Amino acid sequence: MHFEFATAARILFGCGARQQLPTLAREFGTRALIVTGANGERFSPVLSAIEASGIRCSRFSIPREPTIDLAREGALDGRGFEVVIGIGGGSVIDAAKAIAALIPNSGEPLDYLEVIGRGRPLENTPLPWIAVPTTAGTGAEVTRNAVLDSPEHGVKASLRSPLLLARVALIDPELTFDLPARVTAATGLDTLTQLVEPYVSARANALTDLFCVEGMKRVASSLAVAFRDGHNRSARESMSYASLLGGLALANAGLGVVHGFAAPLGGMLHAAHGALCAAVLPAGVAVNIRALRQRAPSHEALTKYREIARILTGNPQAETGDAIACIADLVAKLSISPLRAYGLRAQQIPELVEKAARANSMKANPIALTIDELTEVAERAL
Ligand SMILES: [Zn+2]
C-alpha cells in the first residue's frame, strides 16, 4: 500500500461553526479581504461579527465563475491584507484561493496556470486563507487547485499547488439551508460525481476509498431529501459532510471522464459546474463500464462500480450495470437539464471532445477512452 494525503491545515465542521470565524481570522492578522459572490449581503451578519472583533475588512465580489481577469483584479485589491476569507460556493472559494496565491507572487494568473499558462510553480507562500463554503458541492475548501475561466481560450484551467491548501476549512451546514432546490440538485450531483470518480480513479487509494464509500452513503440517503426540503437539518448536514469527503478524495485521488468534460464545457457554455457534471455523469458512467468490460474485464474499477450500485440502490444484490440505471434515475428525479439546454450544439462536439481528451482530470479515468467513446459520452449528454 502506498499513498500520500494532504489537506487543509484545520477542518472545522458543524452547524453554527461560522461563529468561530472572527477568532480564527484574528490568528492571521487584523486586515482581511473577504471574497463573496454577487449576493454576499446575505452573509452580512458573519461579516459584521468579523469587523466587531477588530478586523478591518474589505469585500471583493465574484459575480460569476471566476475568470483570469477577476483573479488578477482581486490580487491587486488584496495588496496589504493579511488574510483572505472566501465565503460562498465553489466559484468564490476558488477565487479566494487564487487571490491568496497571487497577492505575494507576480499577480499574473497566466504565469502559473496549467494547460493555457506558463505553469510556473509559485515562488512565494500564498497569504493564509480561510474557506467557508455555502453550498454542498465542490469540496473546494480542501482542494489544492483553483479553476479559472479564460474566455479568450474558451476553456477553464487550474492553478495547482500543494501551497494552495486552505489554512482553515470551516464548514457550517446551516449556510446551505437557503439554497434553492435547483442549486441543491446540481451541487449535490457534483458531490456524487466527486465521490464516484475518485473511487474508480486510476489513482485511488485505501484512504480515499473510505471517504468515497461513506460519502456515497450520505448522498444516497440525503440528496433527494435536501432537494425536497432544504431546511431538513440532518439531510443538509449529510450533504455538507459528503461534499467535504468528495473534496478530500478528489484532491488526493483525482477525478475522471465527467470532470474531463466539465473543464472545457465550463469554458464553452459558462454554465454552473455542478449542472454540467450532473448532465454528463450518467453517460460517463455507462461508457466507462462498457469500455472496462470490453478491454479490461478483470479491472478493479468494475468491482467498485458494483459497490457503487449497491450503495446507491441500498440493494446488496445489485450488480455493476445497476449503477448506470440508478444514477440516471437520480439525475432525472432531480430535474437535471441536458447540455443542449445550456446552448451546446451537435456541431461543437468534435471541439469539445478534443479539449476533453487533453483535460487534466481525464488522466485519472480508470481506462483510457477512445475518441469514439468520448464522442458517445458527449452525444448522450447532449
Ligand atoms: Zn466537480
Coordinates of C-alpha atoms and ligand atoms in Angstrom, one line a residue:
M1 CA 0.0 0.0 0.0
H2 CA 1.4 3.4 -1.0
F3 CA -0.3 6.8 -0.7
E4 CA 0.2 10.4 0.1
F5 CA -2.5 12.5 1.6
A6 CA -2.7 16.3 2.0
T7 CA -5.4 18.6 3.1
A8 CA -6.3 21.9 4.8
A9 CA -4.3 22.6 8.0
R10 CA -7.5 22.7 10.0
I11 CA -11.1 21.5 9.3
L12 CA -13.9 22.7 11.5
F13 CA -17.3 21.2 10.8
G14 CA -20.7 21.7 12.4
C15 CA -23.9 23.7 12.5
G16 CA -23.1 27.2 13.9
A17 CA -19.3 26.8 13.3
R18 CA -19.3 30.1 11.5
Q19 CA -19.4 31.8 14.9
Q20 CA -15.8 30.8 15.3
L21 CA -14.7 32.7 12.1
P22 CA -13.7 36.0 13.8
T23 CA -11.4 34.2 16.3
L24 CA -9.9 32.1 13.6
A25 CA -9.2 35.1 11.3
R26 CA -7.6 37.0 14.1
E27 CA -4.9 34.4 14.3
F28 CA -3.6 35.6 10.9
G29 CA -3.9 39.4 11.4
T30 CA -6.2 42.3 11.5
R31 CA -6.7 43.1 7.8
A32 CA -8.9 40.7 5.9
L33 CA -10.0 40.6 2.3
I34 CA -13.4 39.0 2.2
V35 CA -14.3 37.3 -1.1
T36 CA -18.1 36.7 -1.7
G37 CA -20.5 36.1 -4.5
A38 CA -22.8 38.6 -6.2
N39 CA -25.3 38.5 -3.3
G40 CA -22.8 38.5 -0.5
E41 CA -25.1 40.7 1.5
R42 CA -26.8 37.6 2.9
F43 CA -23.6 36.9 4.8
S44 CA -23.6 40.4 6.4
P45 CA -24.1 39.1 9.9
V46 CA -20.9 37.0 9.5
L47 CA -19.0 40.0 8.1
S48 CA -20.3 42.2 10.9
A49 CA -19.1 39.7 13.5
I50 CA -15.6 39.7 11.9
E51 CA -15.4 43.5 11.9
A52 CA -16.7 43.7 15.5
S53 CA -13.7 41.6 16.5
G54 CA -11.4 44.4 15.4
I55 CA -10.5 43.1 11.9
R56 CA -10.5 45.7 9.1
C57 CA -12.4 44.1 6.2
S58 CA -12.7 44.9 2.5
R59 CA -15.1 43.0 0.3
F60 CA -14.3 41.7 -3.2
S61 CA -17.2 40.3 -5.1
I62 CA -17.2 37.5 -7.7
P63 CA -20.4 37.9 -9.7
R64 CA -19.9 34.8 -11.8
E65 CA -17.5 31.9 -12.2
P66 CA -14.0 33.4 -11.7
T67 CA -12.0 34.5 -14.7
I68 CA -8.3 35.2 -15.1
D69 CA -9.1 38.9 -15.1
L70 CA -11.1 38.7 -11.9
A71 CA -8.4 36.8 -10.1
R72 CA -5.8 39.4 -11.3
E73 CA -8.1 42.3 -10.1
G74 CA -8.7 40.6 -6.7
A75 CA -4.9 40.2 -6.2
L76 CA -4.4 43.9 -6.9
D77 CA -7.2 44.8 -4.5
G78 CA -5.8 42.4 -1.9
R79 CA -2.4 44.0 -1.5
G80 CA -1.7 44.9 2.1
F81 CA -4.1 42.4 3.5
E82 CA -3.0 39.7 5.9
V83 CA -5.7 37.0 5.4
V84 CA -8.2 36.1 2.7
I85 CA -11.6 34.7 3.6
G86 CA -13.8 33.1 0.9
I87 CA -17.5 32.8 1.8
G88 CA -19.6 31.3 -1.0
G89 CA -19.9 28.5 -3.5
G90 CA -17.1 26.7 -5.3
S91 CA -16.5 29.7 -7.6
V92 CA -16.0 32.1 -4.7
I93 CA -13.8 29.6 -2.8
D94 CA -11.6 29.0 -5.9
A95 CA -11.4 32.8 -6.5
A96 CA -10.3 33.3 -2.8
K97 CA -7.7 30.6 -3.2
A98 CA -6.3 32.1 -6.4
I99 CA -6.3 35.6 -5.0
A100 CA -4.5 34.5 -1.8
A101 CA -1.8 32.8 -4.0
L102 CA -1.4 35.7 -6.4
I103 CA -1.1 38.5 -3.9
P104 CA 2.5 37.6 -2.7
N105 CA 3.5 36.3 -6.2
S106 CA 3.6 38.1 -9.6
G107 CA -0.1 38.7 -9.5
E108 CA -0.4 37.4 -13.1
P109 CA -2.5 34.2 -13.2
L110 CA -1.1 33.2 -16.6
D111 CA 2.4 32.8 -15.0
Y112 CA 1.1 29.8 -13.0
L113 CA -2.0 28.4 -14.8
E114 CA -1.6 24.9 -16.3
V115 CA -2.6 24.0 -19.8
I116 CA -3.1 27.6 -21.1
G117 CA -0.5 29.4 -19.0
R118 CA 3.2 29.1 -18.3
G119 CA 2.6 26.6 -15.5
R120 CA 5.4 28.0 -13.2
P121 CA 5.5 26.9 -9.6
L122 CA 4.5 29.6 -7.1
E123 CA 7.7 31.4 -5.9
N124 CA 6.2 32.6 -2.6
T125 CA 3.9 31.1 0.0
P126 CA 0.3 32.3 -0.5
L127 CA -1.4 34.5 2.0
P128 CA -3.2 32.5 4.7
W129 CA -6.8 31.9 3.6
I130 CA -9.9 30.5 5.1
A131 CA -12.6 28.7 3.1
V132 CA -16.2 28.9 4.2
P133 CA -18.4 27.0 1.7
T134 CA -22.1 27.9 1.4
T135 CA -23.0 25.1 -1.0
A136 CA -22.6 21.3 -0.5
G137 CA -20.9 20.7 -3.8
T138 CA -17.4 21.3 -4.9
G139 CA -15.4 20.4 -1.8
A140 CA -13.1 23.2 -3.0
E141 CA -12.4 24.0 0.7
V142 CA -10.0 21.1 0.8
T143 CA -8.6 21.0 -2.8
R144 CA -5.3 22.3 -4.0
N145 CA -6.4 23.8 -7.3
A146 CA -8.3 26.9 -8.2
V147 CA -10.3 26.7 -11.5
L148 CA -10.2 29.9 -13.5
D149 CA -12.1 30.6 -16.7
S150 CA -10.3 32.1 -19.7
P151 CA -13.0 33.5 -22.1
E152 CA -10.2 34.2 -24.5
H153 CA -9.1 30.5 -24.7
G154 CA -12.7 29.2 -24.3
V155 CA -11.6 26.8 -21.6
K156 CA -11.2 26.6 -17.8
A157 CA -7.8 25.8 -16.4
S158 CA -6.3 25.3 -12.9
L159 CA -3.8 27.0 -10.7
R160 CA -2.4 24.0 -8.9
S161 CA 0.0 23.7 -6.0
P162 CA 0.1 22.0 -2.6
L163 CA 0.6 25.6 -1.3
L164 CA -3.0 26.4 -2.3
L165 CA -4.5 24.4 0.6
A166 CA -6.5 26.5 3.0
R167 CA -5.2 27.2 6.4
V168 CA -8.7 26.7 7.7
A169 CA -11.7 25.0 6.1
L170 CA -14.8 26.0 8.1
I171 CA -17.9 24.1 7.1
D172 CA -21.2 25.2 8.6
P173 CA -24.1 23.3 7.1
E174 CA -26.6 26.0 8.2
L175 CA -25.1 28.2 5.5
T176 CA -26.6 25.8 2.9
F177 CA -30.2 25.8 4.3
D178 CA -31.5 28.5 2.0
L179 CA -30.0 27.2 -1.3
P180 CA -32.7 26.9 -4.0
A181 CA -33.6 23.3 -5.0
R182 CA -32.1 23.8 -8.4
V183 CA -28.7 24.6 -6.8
T184 CA -29.0 21.8 -4.3
A185 CA -29.6 19.3 -7.2
A186 CA -26.7 20.5 -9.3
T187 CA -24.1 20.9 -6.5
G188 CA -25.3 17.6 -4.9
L189 CA -24.7 15.7 -8.1
D190 CA -21.3 17.3 -8.4
T191 CA -20.7 15.9 -4.9
L192 CA -21.8 12.5 -6.1
T193 CA -19.5 12.7 -9.2
Q194 CA -16.6 13.7 -6.9
L195 CA -17.2 10.6 -4.9
V196 CA -17.7 8.2 -7.8
E197 CA -14.7 9.4 -9.9
P198 CA -12.0 9.3 -7.2
Y199 CA -13.4 5.9 -6.1
V200 CA -12.8 4.3 -9.5
S201 CA -9.8 6.6 -10.3
A202 CA -6.5 5.2 -11.5
R203 CA -5.0 7.0 -8.5
A204 CA -7.5 5.8 -5.9
N205 CA -6.0 4.6 -2.6
A206 CA -7.2 2.9 0.6
L207 CA -7.7 6.1 2.5
T208 CA -9.6 8.0 -0.2
D209 CA -11.8 4.8 -0.8
L210 CA -13.1 5.2 2.8
F211 CA -14.1 8.7 2.1
C212 CA -15.9 7.8 -1.1
V213 CA -17.9 4.9 0.3
E214 CA -19.1 7.0 3.3
G215 CA -19.8 10.0 1.1
M216 CA -21.9 8.0 -1.4
K217 CA -23.9 6.5 1.5
R218 CA -24.6 10.1 2.7
V219 CA -25.7 11.2 -0.8
A220 CA -27.9 8.1 -1.2
S221 CA -29.8 8.9 2.0
S222 CA -29.8 12.7 1.8
L223 CA -29.6 14.3 -1.6
A224 CA -33.3 13.8 -2.6
V225 CA -34.4 14.8 0.9
A226 CA -32.4 18.1 0.8
F227 CA -33.7 18.7 -2.7
R228 CA -37.3 18.5 -1.5
D229 CA -36.9 20.0 2.0
G230 CA -34.0 22.5 2.1
H231 CA -34.4 23.0 5.8
N232 CA -34.0 19.4 6.7
R233 CA -31.1 19.7 9.1
S234 CA -29.8 16.2 9.0
A235 CA -30.0 15.9 5.2
R236 CA -28.2 19.3 4.8
E237 CA -25.6 18.2 7.4
S238 CA -25.0 14.9 5.5
M239 CA -24.7 16.7 2.1
S240 CA -22.1 19.1 3.6
Y241 CA -20.2 16.2 5.0
A242 CA -20.4 14.3 1.7
S243 CA -19.1 17.3 -0.2
L244 CA -16.1 17.6 2.2
L245 CA -15.4 13.9 1.8
G246 CA -15.5 14.3 -2.0
G247 CA -13.1 17.2 -1.8
L248 CA -10.7 15.2 0.4
A249 CA -10.9 12.3 -2.1
L250 CA -10.6 14.2 -5.3
A251 CA -7.7 16.3 -4.1
N252 CA -5.7 13.1 -3.4
A253 CA -7.0 10.6 -5.9
G254 CA -8.0 12.7 -8.9
L255 CA -11.2 12.6 -11.0
G256 CA -12.1 11.1 -14.4
V257 CA -14.1 11.4 -17.6
V258 CA -17.0 13.6 -16.3
H259 CA -14.7 16.3 -14.9
G260 CA -12.6 15.9 -18.1
F261 CA -15.7 17.2 -19.9
A262 CA -16.7 19.7 -17.2
A263 CA -13.5 21.7 -17.8
P264 CA -14.0 22.6 -21.5
L265 CA -17.8 22.7 -21.1
G266 CA -17.4 25.3 -18.4
G267 CA -15.3 27.4 -20.8
M268 CA -17.7 26.9 -23.7
L269 CA -21.1 27.3 -22.1
H270 CA -20.5 29.4 -18.9
A271 CA -23.0 27.3 -17.0
A272 CA -22.6 26.2 -13.4
H273 CA -20.0 23.4 -12.9
G274 CA -22.4 21.2 -10.9
A275 CA -25.1 21.4 -13.6
L276 CA -22.6 20.3 -16.3
C277 CA -21.2 17.4 -14.2
A278 CA -24.7 16.3 -13.5
A279 CA -25.6 16.3 -17.2
V280 CA -22.5 14.2 -18.1
L281 CA -22.5 11.8 -15.2
P282 CA -24.9 9.1 -16.4
A283 CA -23.2 8.8 -19.9
G284 CA -19.7 9.0 -18.3
V285 CA -20.5 6.0 -16.0
A286 CA -22.2 4.0 -18.8
V287 CA -19.4 4.4 -21.3
N288 CA -16.7 3.7 -18.7
I289 CA -18.3 0.5 -17.6
R290 CA -18.7 -0.7 -21.2
A291 CA -15.1 0.1 -22.0
L292 CA -13.8 -1.7 -18.9
R293 CA -15.9 -4.8 -19.7
Q294 CA -14.6 -4.8 -23.3
R295 CA -10.9 -4.1 -22.7
A296 CA -10.2 -4.8 -19.0
P297 CA -12.9 -7.2 -17.7
S298 CA -10.9 -8.1 -14.5
H299 CA -10.2 -4.4 -13.7
E300 CA -10.8 -3.4 -10.0
A301 CA -12.9 -0.5 -11.1
L302 CA -15.7 -2.8 -12.3
T303 CA -15.9 -4.3 -8.7
K304 CA -16.0 -0.7 -7.5
Y305 CA -18.9 0.2 -9.9
R306 CA -20.8 -2.8 -8.4
E307 CA -20.1 -1.4 -4.9
I308 CA -21.4 2.0 -6.1
A309 CA -24.6 0.3 -7.4
R310 CA -25.1 -1.4 -4.0
I311 CA -24.6 1.8 -2.0
L312 CA -26.8 3.9 -4.2
T313 CA -29.6 1.4 -4.5
G314 CA -29.4 0.1 -1.0
N315 CA -29.7 -3.4 -2.6
P316 CA -26.8 -5.7 -1.5
Q317 CA -27.5 -7.9 -4.6
A318 CA -27.2 -5.0 -7.1
E319 CA -24.7 -5.6 -10.0
T320 CA -22.3 -3.3 -11.8
G321 CA -24.8 -2.4 -14.6
D322 CA -27.3 -1.2 -12.0
A323 CA -25.0 1.7 -11.2
I324 CA -25.9 3.1 -14.7
A325 CA -29.7 3.0 -14.1
C326 CA -29.7 4.3 -10.6
I327 CA -27.5 7.3 -11.4
A328 CA -29.7 8.1 -14.4
D329 CA -32.8 7.8 -12.2
L330 CA -31.4 10.2 -9.6
V331 CA -30.4 12.7 -12.3
A332 CA -33.9 12.5 -13.8
K333 CA -35.5 12.8 -10.3
L334 CA -33.6 16.0 -9.6
S335 CA -34.7 17.6 -12.9
I336 CA -31.2 18.0 -14.4
S337 CA -31.2 19.5 -17.9
P338 CA -29.2 18.1 -20.8
L339 CA -26.3 20.0 -22.2
R340 CA -28.3 21.4 -25.1
A341 CA -30.3 23.4 -22.5
Y342 CA -27.1 25.3 -21.8
G343 CA -26.5 26.0 -25.5
L344 CA -24.3 23.1 -26.6
R345 CA -24.8 22.3 -30.3
A346 CA -24.1 19.0 -32.0
Q347 CA -21.5 20.8 -34.3
Q348 CA -19.4 21.7 -31.2
I349 CA -19.0 18.0 -30.1
P350 CA -15.7 17.4 -32.0
E351 CA -14.1 20.6 -30.5
L352 CA -15.5 19.5 -27.0
V353 CA -14.1 16.0 -27.3
E354 CA -10.7 17.2 -28.5
K355 CA -10.5 19.6 -25.4
A356 CA -11.8 16.9 -23.0
A357 CA -9.3 14.4 -24.2
R358 CA -6.5 16.8 -23.1
A359 CA -8.1 17.8 -19.8
N360 CA -6.1 17.1 -16.6
S361 CA -9.0 15.1 -14.9
M362 CA -9.1 12.7 -17.8
K363 CA -5.7 11.3 -16.8
A364 CA -7.2 9.6 -13.7
N365 CA -10.0 7.9 -15.5
P366 CA -9.8 4.1 -14.8
I367 CA -9.4 3.3 -18.5
A368 CA -8.2 5.5 -21.5
L369 CA -11.3 6.2 -23.6
T370 CA -11.1 6.3 -27.4
I371 CA -12.2 9.4 -29.3
D372 CA -15.3 7.5 -30.4
E373 CA -16.2 6.7 -26.8
L374 CA -15.7 10.3 -25.7
T375 CA -17.9 11.4 -28.6
E376 CA -20.5 9.0 -27.4
V377 CA -20.4 10.5 -23.9
A378 CA -20.9 13.9 -25.3
E379 CA -23.7 12.8 -27.7
R380 CA -25.6 11.0 -24.9
A381 CA -25.3 14.1 -22.6
L382 CA -26.5 16.5 -25.3
Ligands
ZN1 ZN -16.9 18.9 -9.7

